[in-house]
mmCIF file of C-alpha atoms in Angstrom:
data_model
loop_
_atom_site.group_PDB
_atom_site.id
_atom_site.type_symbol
_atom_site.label_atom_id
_atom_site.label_comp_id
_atom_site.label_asym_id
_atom_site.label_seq_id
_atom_site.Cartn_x
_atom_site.Cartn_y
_atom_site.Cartn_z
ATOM 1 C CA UNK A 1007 91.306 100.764 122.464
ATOM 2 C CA UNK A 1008 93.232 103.199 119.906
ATOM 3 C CA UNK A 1009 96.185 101.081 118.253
ATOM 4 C CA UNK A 1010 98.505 103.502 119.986
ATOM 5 C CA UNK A 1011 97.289 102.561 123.590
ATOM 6 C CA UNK A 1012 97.491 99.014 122.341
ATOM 7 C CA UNK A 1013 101.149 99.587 121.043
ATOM 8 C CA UNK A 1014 102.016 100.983 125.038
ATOM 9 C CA UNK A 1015 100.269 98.359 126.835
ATOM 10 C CA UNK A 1016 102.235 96.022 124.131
ATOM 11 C CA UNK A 1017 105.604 97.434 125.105
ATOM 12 C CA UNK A 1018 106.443 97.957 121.507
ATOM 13 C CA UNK A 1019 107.460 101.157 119.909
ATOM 14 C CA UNK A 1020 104.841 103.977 119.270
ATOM 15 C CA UNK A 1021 106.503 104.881 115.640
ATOM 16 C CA UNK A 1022 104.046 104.844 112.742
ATOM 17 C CA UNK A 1023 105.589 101.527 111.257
ATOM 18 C CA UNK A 1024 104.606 99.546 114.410
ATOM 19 C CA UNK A 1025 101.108 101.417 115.070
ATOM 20 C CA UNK A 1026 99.958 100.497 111.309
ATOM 21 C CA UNK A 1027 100.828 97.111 111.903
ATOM 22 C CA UNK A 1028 98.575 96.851 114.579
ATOM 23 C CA UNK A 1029 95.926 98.767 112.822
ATOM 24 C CA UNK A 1030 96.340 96.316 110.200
ATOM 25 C CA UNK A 1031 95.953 93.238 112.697
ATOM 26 C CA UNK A 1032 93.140 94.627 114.606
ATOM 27 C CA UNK A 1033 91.264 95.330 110.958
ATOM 28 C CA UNK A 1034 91.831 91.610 110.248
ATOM 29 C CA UNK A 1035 90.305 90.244 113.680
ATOM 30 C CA UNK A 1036 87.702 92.916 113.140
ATOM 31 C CA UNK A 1037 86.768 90.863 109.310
ATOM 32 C CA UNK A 1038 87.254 87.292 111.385
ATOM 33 C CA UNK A 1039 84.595 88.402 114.514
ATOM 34 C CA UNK A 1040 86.808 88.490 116.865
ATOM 35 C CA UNK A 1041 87.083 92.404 117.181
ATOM 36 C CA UNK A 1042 84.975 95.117 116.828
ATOM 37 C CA UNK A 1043 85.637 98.701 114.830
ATOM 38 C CA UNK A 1044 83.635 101.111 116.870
ATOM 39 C CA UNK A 1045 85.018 103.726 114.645
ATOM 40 C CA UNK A 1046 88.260 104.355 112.874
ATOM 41 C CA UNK A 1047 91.310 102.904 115.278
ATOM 42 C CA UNK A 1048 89.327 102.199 118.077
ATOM 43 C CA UNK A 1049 88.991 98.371 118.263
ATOM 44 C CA UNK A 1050 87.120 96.556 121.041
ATOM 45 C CA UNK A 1051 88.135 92.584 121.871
ATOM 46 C CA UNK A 1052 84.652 90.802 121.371
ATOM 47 C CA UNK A 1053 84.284 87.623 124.137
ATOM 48 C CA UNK A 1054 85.784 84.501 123.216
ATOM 49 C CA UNK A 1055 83.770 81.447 124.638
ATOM 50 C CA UNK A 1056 85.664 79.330 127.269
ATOM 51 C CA UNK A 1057 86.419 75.784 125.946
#
């Protein structure tokens, strides 16, 4: 999902403030394997095991 779909679906603004801080979010999930960078700001949600 492009950081600006994810802003929408979020409900927050789509001004470049608010998208970057979701680019930078997604980029740190991406470095803690929880996300996935297919390529530059598109970010897939990788499966998190049930507990």
């Amino acid at each position: 999902m492009r950081c600006r779909q994810l802003a929408v679906t979020l409900a927050l603004q789509t001004i470049p403030a608010k998208v970057e801080g979701l680019r930078s979010k997604a980029k740190r999930l991406v470095e803690r394997g929880r996300a996935l960078q297919v390529r530059p700001g598109v970010f897939v949600a990788l499966a998190v095991p049930a507990v």
